[in-house]
Structure formats: C-alpha cells, structure tokens
Amino acid sequence: MRRTRCGIGALLGVLWVAPLGAQQATGTVRGRVTNAATQQPLAGVSVTVGRRAAVTRVDGGYLLTDVPAGPDTVHARLIGYAPATQPVTVAGGDTVTVDLAMTPRAVNLASVVVVGYGTKRAGDITTSASQLSAEDFNTGTITSPQQLIEDKIPGVQVVDNNEPGGGLSIRIRGTASVTAASEPLYVVDGVPLGTGSGGGLSAGRDPLNFINPNDIASITVLKDAASAAIYGTNASNGVVLITTKSGQGRASVEYGSAFSAASVTRLPSMLNAAQFRAAVAQYDTAGLAQLGSANTDWFGLVDQTGMGQQHNVAVSGSGATNNYRLSLGYFDQNGILKSSSTQRVSLAVNYDQRLYDDHLDLKANLKGSRNYDQFTPGGVLYNAAQMGPTQPVLDPTSGTGYYNWPGNSLTSADNPVEVLNGALDHGTTYRSVGNLQAKYDFSRFASLRGLTGTVDLGYDVTYTDRVTFYPNDIHLQTKNGTDGTYFRAQNTQVNTVLDAYADYAPPVSLGPGKLDFTGGYSYSQSHGNYPSIFARQLLSNVLGDAGIPQTAIPPVPSFDVQDSKLISFFGRAGYNIDDRYLVSASIRRDGSSRFGAGNQWGNFPSVSVGWRISEEPFLRGVSAISDLKLRASWGKTGNQAFPNYLYVPTYQFCNSQAQVQFGNQYVCPARPSGVDPNIKWESTRTWDVGADFTLLGQRLAGSIDWYNKHTDDLLFNEPAAAGQFLSNYVTRNIGSVKNTGFDLGLTARLREPTPTRDLSWTTNLNVSHNTNELLTINPNAVGVTGSQILTGNIAGGVGSSVQVLEPGEPINSFFVCQQVYSGGKPVEGRYKTLAGADTTGCARGTNTRAFHDPAPHWMFGFTSNMTYHHFDLSFTLRAWLDNYVYNNVASNVGDYRELKAGSSPYNLSTSVLATGFQTQQLLSDYYVENGSFLRMDNIALGYTFPWQAQQLRVYVNVQSAFTITGYSGVDPTAGVSGIDNNIYPRSRIVTGGLNVQF
C-alpha cells in the first residue's frame, strides 16, 4: 500500500512539473545582445519574452524555449545600459532569431564581478569587493599572481622578499592576527587552496608560483567581512578569487616571448678596504697583523646580472555550445645573487561544454606545474657584509682553496664565496589544482524557472622535495663543530573539496522587487605527510646533495602527519528593487576538526544594503552624476589558520636536561604540552560604509570606503602558572585587535580617441589609510611588563629582540629607548627616561617604549595608460608613508667594538662613521628609520603593428626603475616584519618581448 501511494505521488509530481503549455503551440527565440557602441557581446543581460526569461552567455547569446505562439516583445535589460526592446512574432514549432543592441549609460556597472560561489554585476554589489582584469595587470617579469595587482587595489598591501619567485605576503586592510596566519584565503576557479590562509604548500618559494600569470583572466579581492563571510572560518584576512582564462571567439593561437636582465639596486653600506684598514689601525691595533693587502668587494663576488626568459603559447576558441583553452608556459629567471633562481613549466586546460539546449553546463579546469627553485645558501649575505675587505678570496694552502681568517675561530666571519660555491640549497614543487563542475538550469520546467543547481568537485595536490647540503670542510661548518650538514624534506599534501549549491532567481517579481537566493553545502578535507631527515658531522662530501653519507652521529629522522576536515552550510539572499534599493544577506555555518567538542561549530553571518541615490527624482536631472550608489555592510568571519590538534596534548620526547629522578635512577619521560581544550577560531567583525560613483559622463569613476575591523579571541602563547602544566606556555584565545581606515579608488578617462585624434589616456589612483591597535593580550597578567610580549628577533647578542606586542599600540611596534642627541649626533649611552629626563643606559622594563611600527599608515598607487596610434605607454608609481624599518645591519656591526669582539675583525656598517659608537646600541631608536618612499614600480612602452594579417606587439618594460627614500638600508619594504637584517636585495628588471596572435 505504501509503495502504491509513493507511485501515485511521483506521478502527480511529474504531472505538476510538466509544461502546462504543451497544449498550446510554442516556439523558440534565440539571438545575440551586443553593445551598440562597440558591437561587442554583452554577458549577463536579462532577456524576457512574456513570462519566459533567460540570461545571455559570455558570447552574448541567449535561448528562450516554449515561448507561446503569437506576437510579443523581446525585452533586454542590463544595469548600466538603456533597456532595449524589439517586436517578435513566434510561430508554433519555429525558431526566431532576434538580435538586440543596447546603448551604454554607465558601462562599469555592467561588468561581471566574481564573488563567492558565483558572479554579480558591479552595479548590484553592496559590499567592498575590487576586481582587476587582465588588461589592467602589472606587466614585465611576473612570477607570482600577487604581483599582478601590486599597487592596483586600494586597501591591499603586497610585500615581497625580493627573491626570484620569493614569498609574497598580502595584507588586506591591516594585520588582524598575531599567532595565527594573516594571509588571505586564495580561491582559484572555485577551488580553495591549501588548508585555509595562504596559498598552500611549496618547497620554499611562494606557493602560488604554480599558476602561470599569463593564464589569469581576473583577480577579485573581497575586502570586507560582508563579501567574505560566505567563506566563513577561513575569511578573516580577506579572500582573493583568481579566475583563469577561457576560450572566446574563433580558434586562435597566442604566443608570447620575453627576455629579461635583473641588476642590484642597493646593497648594505659597509666600510671599503681603506676605511676598514684605518678603523682597525685606530681601534684594534692587535688585529693589524691579520690584515691583508687586498681590496675585495665581497658583494660584487656574490651578486650577478640575473638573466631570464619566458615563453607562453595558448590555443583557444569557442563554438556554438562550447569553448576551450589549452596553454603551455615556460619561465626561467636567475636571481641577482648567485645560486638563486626559479624555473617553472606549467600546463593549463579549461573546457566548457553546454548540452541539452544550454540547460546543462559542464566545465573542467585543470592546472599543473613543476617549479624548481635554487636558494642562495644561508651565510652568504651576512658574511659578504662582515668579511674583511682587505682579505683575499683564494688561499691555495687551504683545503678548499679559499681564504679564511686564521685560527678557525667561532668568532670570525666566513668567506662568503667559499659558502656560495660549496653549499647547495634547492627545492622542487609538483602541484596540480583543478575541478569538474556540472551546472543544470531547470528552466525547461515551468514551475522551476530561475532555478539552477551546481555540483563542483575540486582538488589541490602538492609534492615538494627540499634539499640543503653544507660540506664538512668549509669554515662556516668547521668553526662550530657542525662539520657538514644534510637536510631533506619530501612533503605531500592532498586537499579535496565538494561544493553543491543551488541558485534561484524567480522570473517574476516578489513584491516591488526581484529576489535571488544561493544555498549550498561544502565538504573539504586535507591530508599531509611531512617526513624529513637531518644529519650532521658528515664523514664525506662525495655524495653532495644526492644522499646521506656516513656520519659521526646518527641522522635524526622526523615524520609528521596532519589531517583536518571542514563541513559547511551556506546561504545568501539578495533583493533588488528597480536597481535602486538593494539588500543582501548571507550566513555560513562551519564545523571544523581543529577544535574540541563544544567549539567545533560556528556561524558567520553578514548583511549589506545599497541605495542608488542617483535614481531618485532629486538627482536624476544632475547631468554630472551618471551613477551614485551608497552602501553599508556588517559581517563576521573567522580564522582557523593555525596548527591542528591544539586542543589535545602532544608529547615531547625528553632530553638529558629533563630527566626525573626516582630513587637512584633517572627516568626519561615524554612530556605532554599544555593545552586549552576550549580553544576556538579567531573571529572578526567588520563595519563598512562606502559609495560607488560614476561622474562627468563616465569620465570619472571610483569608490570610497570607511571600515572598522575588530578581531576577538586572538591566539597567544600565554605564560602558564607554575605547576599547571609541564610546559611554560599554553595557547589560548585571549586577545583582540582593531583596524580602522578608509580606501579610495579613482579611474579617470582623460582622453578618448576620436576620428580626428587617435589619443587615449586613462589614469588610476588608489589611496589607503589604516590604523592598527592591539586592544588586549594576556588578561591575567600582573603589571605592565606582564602585558607585554617581546617579538622581532634580531642579530646582535643572544636572544635579542626589538619589537613588542602591547595593548594600545600597533602590532609589532618597535620596543626601543629614546636616543639623546647633541648637535644632531647620537650621544652613546645617553637616553631618555619614560618621563623625558636624560639618563645613562637603556634597559627593557625601565625606559624602553613602543615606537612606531612597520606597517605603512598611508599607501598610494598611481597608474597612467596612454595609447597613440600604434604606440602604448604606461607607468605605475607607488608610495608608502609612515612605515618604519629597523636597520639591523647597522645596529649589529655599527660600532667599533666589533673590530675586536672576535678573534678577527668584522667589517662595519658605514653608519659608524656618523655615530662613532664604541659599543652596540641595539635598542636605540636611532636605528628605527622612517621607511617612507616613492618608487617607480613599472614603466612599459609598446608598439603594435600588423604582421601577416595579425596583430604583433613588441614592448620593453622596466620594473623598480627608481626609489626615492630617506631610508639608509637595503630596502624600505623590508618584509612584513620591518626588520632589515641582510635581506635579499631588490632588483631592477629590464624586460623586452613580443606577443602575437594567429
């Protein structure tokens, strides 16, 4: 009986969804919608005939089935364009073609912006999201995707470490975490990378290097919590959505080739041979006997002109129901320091097939690469700075053939050329990221029109192999008894994700407006194996980096396994009244395996509103305003980018200093770590108020935002009470931090080409201001020093640090003493007390205070693009204000005592000529320098001309053309930490190349 009832119910369901109009003659309307001014296809246009509706594809095409026979009207509507209509008469069983052209009003509103789990029109967005397309990317020698948007998006700070393909850091509206990661979540074609924050696993360089920048179509940055909340617990640091290119138009072949040369822009300023010899003669007469007669430029022996090349070829095209793109890339760039380079071979395939009258859309996006990186061995840079310039490079009497100071002393510099030519450090990364997506449009069923369902299965698989080898006979190894080291790590990480969601946009209005809804489920998991082995006191160098030779002591293996899972439910709803009043809300519920019972689930809601005030009667007559939209948003996001298993104890094997005595016997126990079982994710709540505008007949467009970002439950390593745990610290959620500021982005079309004037000129300006303040840490602390956490390790002494985490101050503020000056010169050993009086000496807890921080308070980016006939000229300027840098090279070897601190004299920073310091003054604010700068980041000049009926462009590009700064060290963008301690120098890169399409 139950089976009969189920059968009757199924039959009634089929009858209900069956097209009731089957009794009436119907036909089909298809066509293409274009821009009336440019004749280019328009995607995302809403096309209706009666109650039948469709949305145009990328190629502008649309298809309406089951249209009732008889006369009717085709309506086309797209924000930023005037509505278009055309009469049509449909005959039963026939197909009618109706093409429409739409007149632009505010074209920027119609651009498609990629958002979480879908796309939106720029004019419909009520949150703070910025998208950059390929035509606006930075050009030249680009290794990593982040470099494409450097200086281009307000509120986004891109910091690199200057190495070829080196690790890049992005901060979106300031730093919002201390212990957890601060990198954004990266999503490539719908696949989240890695295990949350950051780009995933690599052998040492930037993990996003697996993507060929030439394959990227657009990059969208979700800056506020309302736009990013759909990604929940991984979105506190913002979200970067990367969309790769797909095929369009007729079949074509694209080829691009470029060659480059990189040179050093600035090195640490050290004493030359004459200055060094004079300093030793005055301050270390005993060391005179060791000095040679050479005039050696050690930096000149370890740096080089870094040559590079890149080649990219792509085959792409589209048909009536499909599109495709296949690309192959090769990139090879040598660094400006010898033994540093990066090489990439990449392959990408994108395929899109539409079936069943475009109701079923199947997509495949596959990317794979092999990256090989060489690293300048550790010890080369700092020894190039500290090795005496009076000493020779070679010594035929030594075992390696290189000169070193006599005595094999631990307190003497090493020959950097010996280290460079003897040691090896390299890594290989194999990585593949891809997904398969099936999307079905249910509009063929009358009762389900406007409903689509999507299933997306993605993966991210990485294997890395990192090898480091130091021979047993170089001075760097023999002086400390290490006698050669070998390290190898072969890590793997497999991440998979399943997304299933539905989009519903009813074809009829709901009340005065239209509703759209997205709801779905996501399941992701990660598994990683991290084995490694370390050996020292090598008995032979014959194998080099090819294997582990015999050792005097047994090698130490290590093996780590990491597993995590994330289960999510998410939904988003939007309501649009005549493109004038806009409301959007979303919520995501995440369940994470990184937390214990009672803390595994969290909710991340958001809400945003928009008011297109330019559509109100009192502004419609203002010709200067093409579009003006006010918006406000609030949202909550999370951050779980910290290690797994923090809520359960992990055990550490004991050593000889941690044995326990039982009677007359010592027992070696395994000690559990201190844990807080209630640990949970950090949470960020953000308010954002902004405006989007298009003015002066679309000649000026932009946006402005004010935000307040408040992060709670920050993770800190809190000092544990005596006897509470068998460890000194425990990780807990005890802190909070606040970032406030504003972003401004402007685009001005200064010149438009006309039939009589072939000149086009467009400029872009972005301005960002951010203030960071750490609100609370360690609420159980007693006294001022108990609420201060020292950080920012530096060279000079043992365990020295120069930064602090302190409530009321920015994260990683410099923690130094106020130097006393006389006649503009620092007075050695004289500092200010906290009350402002002069005193002798500088000591933590006595007269140290928080003093500036590394993050720029103001950032400016300015880009100019000009075309004239076949020429194009562009440049990008960048400026940072109020970012401070600690010059650790100067503070570490900027005093005359270093000449006799060891068995042989160290070379000194030229800062000693200005200060005259006799001893180290590591905590003097003299070394905290204003790093504000103006840099010409990019200049490009190109010429395009016909070549065998094709367009061929040749160009020359200069990156880091010049920098204007008062900072005396190597680079005012000295990483996120702001500590300049023998960092990799910045390079000036000149690139020449060509692009051609067949």
CSV table of N, CA and C in Angstrom, one decimal, residues 754-876:
chain,number,residue,atom,x,y,z
A,754,THR,N,39.1,59.9,-30.9
A,754,THR,CA,38.1,60.3,-31.9
A,754,THR,C,38.6,60.1,-33.3
A,755,PRO,N,37.7,60.3,-34.3
A,755,PRO,CA,38.1,60.1,-35.7
A,755,PRO,C,39.2,61.0,-36.1
A,756,THR,N,39.4,62.2,-35.4
A,756,THR,CA,40.4,63.1,-35.7
A,756,THR,C,41.6,63.1,-34.8
A,757,ARG,N,41.5,62.4,-33.7
A,757,ARG,CA,42.5,62.4,-32.6
A,757,ARG,C,42.7,61.0,-32.1
A,758,ASP,N,43.7,60.3,-32.4
A,758,ASP,CA,43.9,58.9,-32.0
A,758,ASP,C,44.7,58.9,-30.7
A,759,LEU,N,44.3,59.5,-29.7
A,759,LEU,CA,44.9,59.6,-28.4
A,759,LEU,C,44.0,59.1,-27.3
A,760,SER,N,44.4,58.2,-26.5
A,760,SER,CA,43.7,57.7,-25.4
A,760,SER,C,44.5,57.8,-24.1
A,761,TRP,N,43.9,58.3,-23.0
A,761,TRP,CA,44.7,58.4,-21.8
A,761,TRP,C,43.8,58.2,-20.6
A,762,THR,N,44.1,57.2,-19.8
A,762,THR,CA,43.4,56.8,-18.7
A,762,THR,C,44.3,56.7,-17.5
A,763,THR,N,43.9,57.2,-16.3
A,763,THR,CA,44.7,57.1,-15.1
A,763,THR,C,43.9,56.5,-14.0
A,764,ASN,N,44.6,55.9,-13.1
A,764,ASN,CA,44.0,55.2,-11.9
A,764,ASN,C,44.8,55.7,-10.7
A,765,LEU,N,44.0,56.0,-9.6
A,765,LEU,CA,44.6,56.4,-8.4
A,765,LEU,C,44.0,55.6,-7.2
A,766,ASN,N,44.8,55.0,-6.4
A,766,ASN,CA,44.2,54.4,-5.2
A,766,ASN,C,44.9,54.9,-3.9
A,767,VAL,N,44.2,55.2,-2.9
A,767,VAL,CA,44.7,55.7,-1.6
A,767,VAL,C,44.1,54.8,-0.5
A,768,SER,N,45.0,54.5,0.4
A,768,SER,CA,44.6,53.7,1.6
A,768,SER,C,45.2,54.2,2.8
A,769,HIS,N,44.4,54.2,3.9
A,769,HIS,CA,44.9,54.6,5.2
A,769,HIS,C,44.4,53.6,6.2
A,770,ASN,N,45.3,53.1,7.1
A,770,ASN,CA,44.9,52.1,8.1
A,770,ASN,C,45.6,52.4,9.4
A,771,THR,N,44.9,52.3,10.5
A,771,THR,CA,45.4,52.4,11.8
A,771,THR,C,45.2,51.1,12.6
A,772,ASN,N,46.2,50.5,13.1
A,772,ASN,CA,46.2,49.2,13.7
A,772,ASN,C,46.4,49.4,15.2
A,773,GLU,N,45.6,48.8,16.1
A,773,GLU,CA,45.8,48.9,17.5
A,773,GLU,C,45.5,47.5,18.2
A,774,LEU,N,46.5,47.0,18.9
A,774,LEU,CA,46.3,45.8,19.7
A,774,LEU,C,45.5,46.2,21.0
A,775,LEU,N,44.3,45.6,21.2
A,775,LEU,CA,43.5,46.1,22.3
A,775,LEU,C,43.8,45.4,23.6
A,776,THR,N,43.9,44.0,23.6
A,776,THR,CA,44.1,43.3,24.8
A,776,THR,C,45.0,42.1,24.5
A,777,ILE,N,45.8,41.7,25.5
A,777,ILE,CA,46.5,40.4,25.5
A,777,ILE,C,46.6,40.0,26.9
A,778,ASN,N,46.7,38.7,27.2
A,778,ASN,CA,47.0,38.2,28.5
A,778,ASN,C,46.3,38.9,29.6
A,779,PRO,N,45.0,38.7,29.7
A,779,PRO,CA,44.2,39.4,30.7
A,779,PRO,C,44.6,39.0,32.1
A,780,ASN,N,45.3,37.9,32.3
A,780,ASN,CA,45.7,37.5,33.7
A,780,ASN,C,47.0,38.1,34.1
A,781,ALA,N,47.6,39.0,33.2
A,781,ALA,CA,48.9,39.5,33.5
A,781,ALA,C,48.9,40.4,34.7
A,782,VAL,N,50.1,40.5,35.4
A,782,VAL,CA,50.2,41.4,36.6
A,782,VAL,C,51.3,42.4,36.2
A,783,GLY,N,50.9,43.7,36.3
A,783,GLY,CA,51.9,44.7,36.0
A,783,GLY,C,52.0,45.0,34.5
A,784,VAL,N,52.8,46.1,34.2
A,784,VAL,CA,52.9,46.5,32.8
A,784,VAL,C,53.6,45.4,32.0
A,785,THR,N,54.8,45.0,32.5
A,785,THR,CA,55.6,44.0,31.7
A,785,THR,C,54.9,42.7,31.5
A,786,GLY,N,54.0,42.4,32.4
A,786,GLY,CA,53.2,41.1,32.2
A,786,GLY,C,52.3,41.2,31.0
A,787,SER,N,51.9,42.4,30.6
A,787,SER,CA,51.0,42.5,29.4
A,787,SER,C,51.8,42.9,28.1
A,788,GLN,N,53.1,42.7,28.2
A,788,GLN,CA,54.0,42.9,27.0
A,788,GLN,C,54.6,41.6,26.5
A,789,ILE,N,54.5,41.3,25.2
A,789,ILE,CA,55.1,40.1,24.7
A,789,ILE,C,56.2,40.6,23.7
A,790,LEU,N,57.4,40.2,24.0
A,790,LEU,CA,58.6,40.6,23.1
A,790,LEU,C,58.6,39.7,21.9
A,791,THR,N,58.9,40.3,20.8
A,791,THR,CA,59.0,39.6,19.5
A,791,THR,C,60.0,40.4,18.6
A,792,GLY,N,60.1,39.9,17.4
A,792,GLY,CA,61.1,40.6,16.4
A,792,GLY,C,62.5,40.3,16.8
A,793,ASN,N,62.9,39.1,16.6
A,793,ASN,CA,64.3,38.7,16.9
A,793,ASN,C,65.3,39.4,15.9
A,794,ILE,N,66.4,39.8,16.4
A,794,ILE,CA,67.4,40.5,15.6
A,794,ILE,C,68.8,39.9,15.9
A,795,ALA,N,69.7,40.2,15.0
A,795,ALA,CA,71.1,39.8,15.1
A,795,ALA,C,71.8,40.8,16.1
A,796,GLY,N,72.7,40.2,16.9
A,796,GLY,CA,73.4,41.0,17.9
A,796,GLY,C,73.1,40.5,19.3
A,797,GLY,N,74.1,39.9,19.9
A,797,GLY,CA,73.8,39.3,21.2
A,797,GLY,C,73.0,38.0,21.1
A,798,VAL,N,72.6,37.4,22.2
A,798,VAL,CA,71.8,36.2,22.2
A,798,VAL,C,70.4,36.5,22.7
A,799,GLY,N,69.4,36.0,21.9
A,799,GLY,CA,68.0,36.2,22.2
A,799,GLY,C,67.6,37.6,22.2
A,800,SER,N,68.2,38.5,21.4
A,800,SER,CA,67.9,39.9,21.3
A,800,SER,C,66.6,40.0,20.5
A,801,SER,N,65.7,41.0,20.9
A,801,SER,CA,64.5,41.3,20.1
A,801,SER,C,64.3,42.8,20.2
A,802,VAL,N,63.5,43.3,19.3
A,802,VAL,CA,63.3,44.7,19.2
A,802,VAL,C,61.9,45.2,18.9
A,803,GLN,N,60.9,44.2,19.1
A,803,GLN,CA,59.5,44.6,18.9
A,803,GLN,C,58.7,44.1,20.0
A,804,VAL,N,57.5,44.6,20.1
A,804,VAL,CA,56.7,44.3,21.3
A,804,VAL,C,55.2,44.2,20.9
A,805,LEU,N,54.5,43.3,21.5
A,805,LEU,CA,53.0,43.3,21.5
A,805,LEU,C,52.5,43.9,22.8
A,806,GLU,N,51.9,45.0,22.7
A,806,GLU,CA,51.4,45.7,23.9
A,806,GLU,C,50.1,46.4,23.6
A,807,PRO,N,49.1,46.2,24.5
A,807,PRO,CA,47.8,46.8,24.4
A,807,PRO,C,48.0,48.3,24.2
A,808,GLY,N,47.2,48.9,23.3
A,808,GLY,CA,47.2,50.3,23.0
A,808,GLY,C,48.2,50.7,21.9
A,809,GLU,N,48.9,49.7,21.4
A,809,GLU,CA,50.0,50.0,20.4
A,809,GLU,C,49.7,49.1,19.2
A,810,PRO,N,50.3,49.5,18.0
A,810,PRO,CA,50.1,48.7,16.8
A,810,PRO,C,50.9,47.4,17.0
A,811,ILE,N,50.4,46.3,16.3
A,811,ILE,CA,51.1,45.0,16.3
A,811,ILE,C,52.5,45.2,15.9
A,812,ASN,N,53.4,44.5,16.6
A,812,ASN,CA,54.9,44.5,16.3
A,812,ASN,C,55.5,45.9,16.3
A,813,SER,N,55.1,46.7,17.2
A,813,SER,CA,55.7,48.1,17.4
A,813,SER,C,57.2,47.8,17.8
A,814,PHE,N,58.0,48.7,17.4
A,814,PHE,CA,59.4,48.6,17.8
A,814,PHE,C,59.5,49.0,19.3
A,815,PHE,N,60.3,48.3,20.1
A,815,PHE,CA,60.4,48.5,21.5
A,815,PHE,C,61.9,48.9,21.8
A,816,VAL,N,62.1,50.2,21.8
A,816,VAL,CA,63.4,50.8,21.9
A,816,VAL,C,63.4,51.9,22.9
A,817,CYS,N,64.6,52.5,23.1
A,817,CYS,CA,64.8,53.6,24.0
A,817,CYS,C,65.0,54.9,23.2
A,818,GLN,N,64.6,56.0,23.7
A,818,GLN,CA,64.7,57.3,23.0
A,818,GLN,C,66.1,57.8,23.1
A,819,GLN,N,66.8,57.9,22.0
A,819,GLN,CA,68.2,58.3,21.9
A,819,GLN,C,68.3,59.8,22.2
A,820,VAL,N,69.3,60.2,23.0
A,820,VAL,CA,69.7,61.6,23.2
A,820,VAL,C,70.7,62.1,22.1
A,821,TYR,N,70.4,63.3,21.6
A,821,TYR,CA,71.3,63.8,20.5
A,821,TYR,C,72.0,65.1,21.0
A,822,SER,N,73.1,65.3,20.4
A,822,SER,CA,73.9,66.6,20.7
A,822,SER,C,74.4,67.0,19.3
A,823,GLY,N,74.0,68.2,18.9
A,823,GLY,CA,74.5,68.7,17.6
A,823,GLY,C,74.1,67.8,16.4
A,824,GLY,N,72.9,67.1,16.6
A,824,GLY,CA,72.4,66.3,15.5
A,824,GLY,C,73.1,64.9,15.5
A,825,LYS,N,74.0,64.6,16.4
A,825,LYS,CA,74.7,63.3,16.5
A,825,LYS,C,74.2,62.6,17.7
A,826,PRO,N,73.9,61.2,17.6
A,826,PRO,CA,73.5,60.5,18.8
A,826,PRO,C,74.6,60.4,19.8
A,827,VAL,N,74.3,60.6,21.1
A,827,VAL,CA,75.2,60.5,22.2
A,827,VAL,C,75.2,59.1,22.7
A,828,GLU,N,76.3,58.4,22.6
A,828,GLU,CA,76.4,57.0,23.0
A,828,GLU,C,76.1,56.8,24.5
A,829,GLY,N,75.2,55.9,24.8
A,829,GLY,CA,74.8,55.5,26.1
A,829,GLY,C,73.9,56.5,26.8
A,830,ARG,N,73.4,57.6,26.1
A,830,ARG,CA,72.5,58.6,26.7
A,830,ARG,C,71.1,58.4,26.1
A,831,TYR,N,70.2,58.2,27.0
A,831,TYR,CA,68.8,58.0,26.6
A,831,TYR,C,67.8,58.8,27.4
A,832,LYS,N,66.6,58.8,27.0
A,832,LYS,CA,65.5,59.5,27.8
A,832,LYS,C,64.8,58.4,28.7
A,833,THR,N,64.4,58.9,29.9
A,833,THR,CA,63.6,58.0,30.7
A,833,THR,C,62.1,58.2,30.1
A,834,LEU,N,61.2,57.3,30.6
A,834,LEU,CA,59.8,57.4,30.2
A,834,LEU,C,59.2,58.8,30.6
A,835,ALA,N,59.8,59.4,31.6
A,835,ALA,CA,59.3,60.8,32.0
A,835,ALA,C,59.9,61.9,31.2
A,836,GLY,N,60.9,61.5,30.3
A,836,GLY,CA,61.6,62.6,29.5
A,836,GLY,C,62.9,63.1,30.0
A,837,ALA,N,63.4,62.6,31.1
A,837,ALA,CA,64.7,63.1,31.6
A,837,ALA,C,65.8,62.3,31.0
A,838,ASP,N,67.0,62.9,30.9
A,838,ASP,CA,68.2,62.2,30.4
A,838,ASP,C,68.6,61.2,31.4
A,839,THR,N,69.2,60.0,30.9
A,839,THR,CA,69.7,59.0,31.8
A,839,THR,C,70.8,58.3,31.1
A,840,THR,N,71.5,57.5,31.8
A,840,THR,CA,72.6,56.6,31.2
A,840,THR,C,72.0,55.2,31.1
A,841,GLY,N,72.2,54.6,29.9
A,841,GLY,CA,71.8,53.2,29.7
A,841,GLY,C,70.4,53.1,29.2
A,842,CYS,N,70.2,51.9,28.6
A,842,CYS,CA,68.9,51.6,28.0
A,842,CYS,C,68.6,50.1,28.4
A,843,ALA,N,67.5,49.9,29.1
A,843,ALA,CA,67.1,48.6,29.6
A,843,ALA,C,65.6,48.3,29.5
A,844,ARG,N,65.3,47.1,29.0
A,844,ARG,CA,63.9,46.7,28.9
A,844,ARG,C,63.2,46.8,30.3
A,845,GLY,N,62.0,47.3,30.3
A,845,GLY,CA,61.3,47.4,31.5
A,845,GLY,C,61.6,48.6,32.3
A,846,THR,N,62.6,49.4,31.8
A,846,THR,CA,63.0,50.6,32.5
A,846,THR,C,62.7,51.8,31.6
A,847,ASN,N,63.3,51.9,30.5
A,847,ASN,CA,63.0,53.1,29.6
A,847,ASN,C,62.8,52.7,28.2
A,848,THR,N,62.5,51.4,27.9
A,848,THR,CA,62.0,51.1,26.6
A,848,THR,C,60.6,51.4,26.4
A,849,ARG,N,60.2,51.8,25.2
A,849,ARG,CA,58.8,52.1,24.9
A,849,ARG,C,58.4,51.8,23.5
A,850,ALA,N,57.2,51.6,23.2
A,850,ALA,CA,56.7,51.3,21.9
A,850,ALA,C,56.9,52.5,21.0
A,851,PHE,N,57.5,52.3,19.8
A,851,PHE,CA,57.9,53.4,19.0
A,851,PHE,C,57.7,53.1,17.5
A,852,HIS,N,56.6,53.6,16.9
A,852,HIS,CA,56.3,53.3,15.5
A,852,HIS,C,56.1,51.8,15.3
A,853,ASP,N,55.8,51.5,14.0
A,853,ASP,CA,55.6,50.1,13.6
A,853,ASP,C,55.9,50.0,12.1
A,854,PRO,N,56.0,48.7,11.6
A,854,PRO,CA,56.5,48.5,10.3
A,854,PRO,C,55.4,48.8,9.2
A,855,ALA,N,54.1,48.7,9.6
A,855,ALA,CA,53.0,48.8,8.6
A,855,ALA,C,52.9,50.2,8.1
A,856,PRO,N,52.8,50.5,6.8
A,856,PRO,CA,52.5,51.8,6.3
A,856,PRO,C,51.2,52.3,6.7
A,857,HIS,N,51.1,53.6,7.2
A,857,HIS,CA,49.8,54.1,7.6
A,857,HIS,C,49.1,54.7,6.3
A,858,TRP,N,49.8,55.0,5.3
A,858,TRP,CA,49.3,55.5,4.1
A,858,TRP,C,49.9,54.8,2.9
A,859,MET,N,49.1,54.4,2.0
A,859,MET,CA,49.6,53.8,0.7
A,859,MET,C,48.9,54.4,-0.5
A,860,PHE,N,49.8,54.7,-1.5
A,860,PHE,CA,49.3,55.4,-2.7
A,860,PHE,C,49.7,54.5,-3.9
A,861,GLY,N,48.9,54.4,-4.9
A,861,GLY,CA,49.2,53.8,-6.1
A,861,GLY,C,48.7,54.6,-7.3
A,862,PHE,N,49.5,54.9,-8.3
A,862,PHE,CA,49.1,55.7,-9.4
A,862,PHE,C,49.5,55.1,-10.7
A,863,THR,N,48.6,54.8,-11.6
A,863,THR,CA,48.9,54.2,-12.9
A,863,THR,C,48.4,55.1,-14.0
A,864,SER,N,49.2,55.3,-15.0
A,864,SER,CA,48.8,56.0,-16.2
A,864,SER,C,49.0,55.1,-17.4
A,865,ASN,N,47.9,55.1,-18.3
A,865,ASN,CA,48.0,54.3,-19.5
A,865,ASN,C,47.6,55.2,-20.7
A,866,MET,N,48.5,55.3,-21.7
A,866,MET,CA,48.3,56.2,-22.9
A,866,MET,C,48.5,55.3,-24.1
A,867,THR,N,47.7,55.6,-25.1
A,867,THR,CA,47.9,55.0,-26.5
A,867,THR,C,47.8,56.1,-27.5
A,868,TYR,N,48.7,56.0,-28.5
A,868,TYR,CA,48.7,57.0,-29.6
A,868,TYR,C,49.0,56.2,-30.9
A,869,HIS,N,48.1,56.2,-31.8
A,869,HIS,CA,48.3,55.4,-33.0
A,869,HIS,C,48.6,54.0,-32.6
A,870,HIS,N,49.8,53.5,-32.9
A,870,HIS,CA,50.2,52.1,-32.6
A,870,HIS,C,51.1,52.0,-31.4
A,871,PHE,N,51.3,53.2,-30.7
A,871,PHE,CA,52.2,53.2,-29.5
A,871,PHE,C,51.3,53.1,-28.3
A,872,ASP,N,51.9,52.5,-27.2
A,872,ASP,CA,51.3,52.5,-25.9
A,872,ASP,C,52.4,52.7,-24.8
A,873,LEU,N,52.0,53.5,-23.9
A,873,LEU,CA,53.0,53.9,-22.8
A,873,LEU,C,52.2,53.8,-21.5
A,874,SER,N,52.8,53.2,-20.5
A,874,SER,CA,52.2,53.1,-19.2
A,874,SER,C,53.2,53.1,-18.1
A,875,PHE,N,52.8,53.6,-16.9
A,875,PHE,CA,53.7,53.5,-15.8
A,875,PHE,C,52.9,53.5,-14.5
A,876,THR,N,53.5,52.9,-13.5
A,876,THR,CA,52.9,52.8,-12.1
A,876,THR,C,53.8,53.3,-11.1
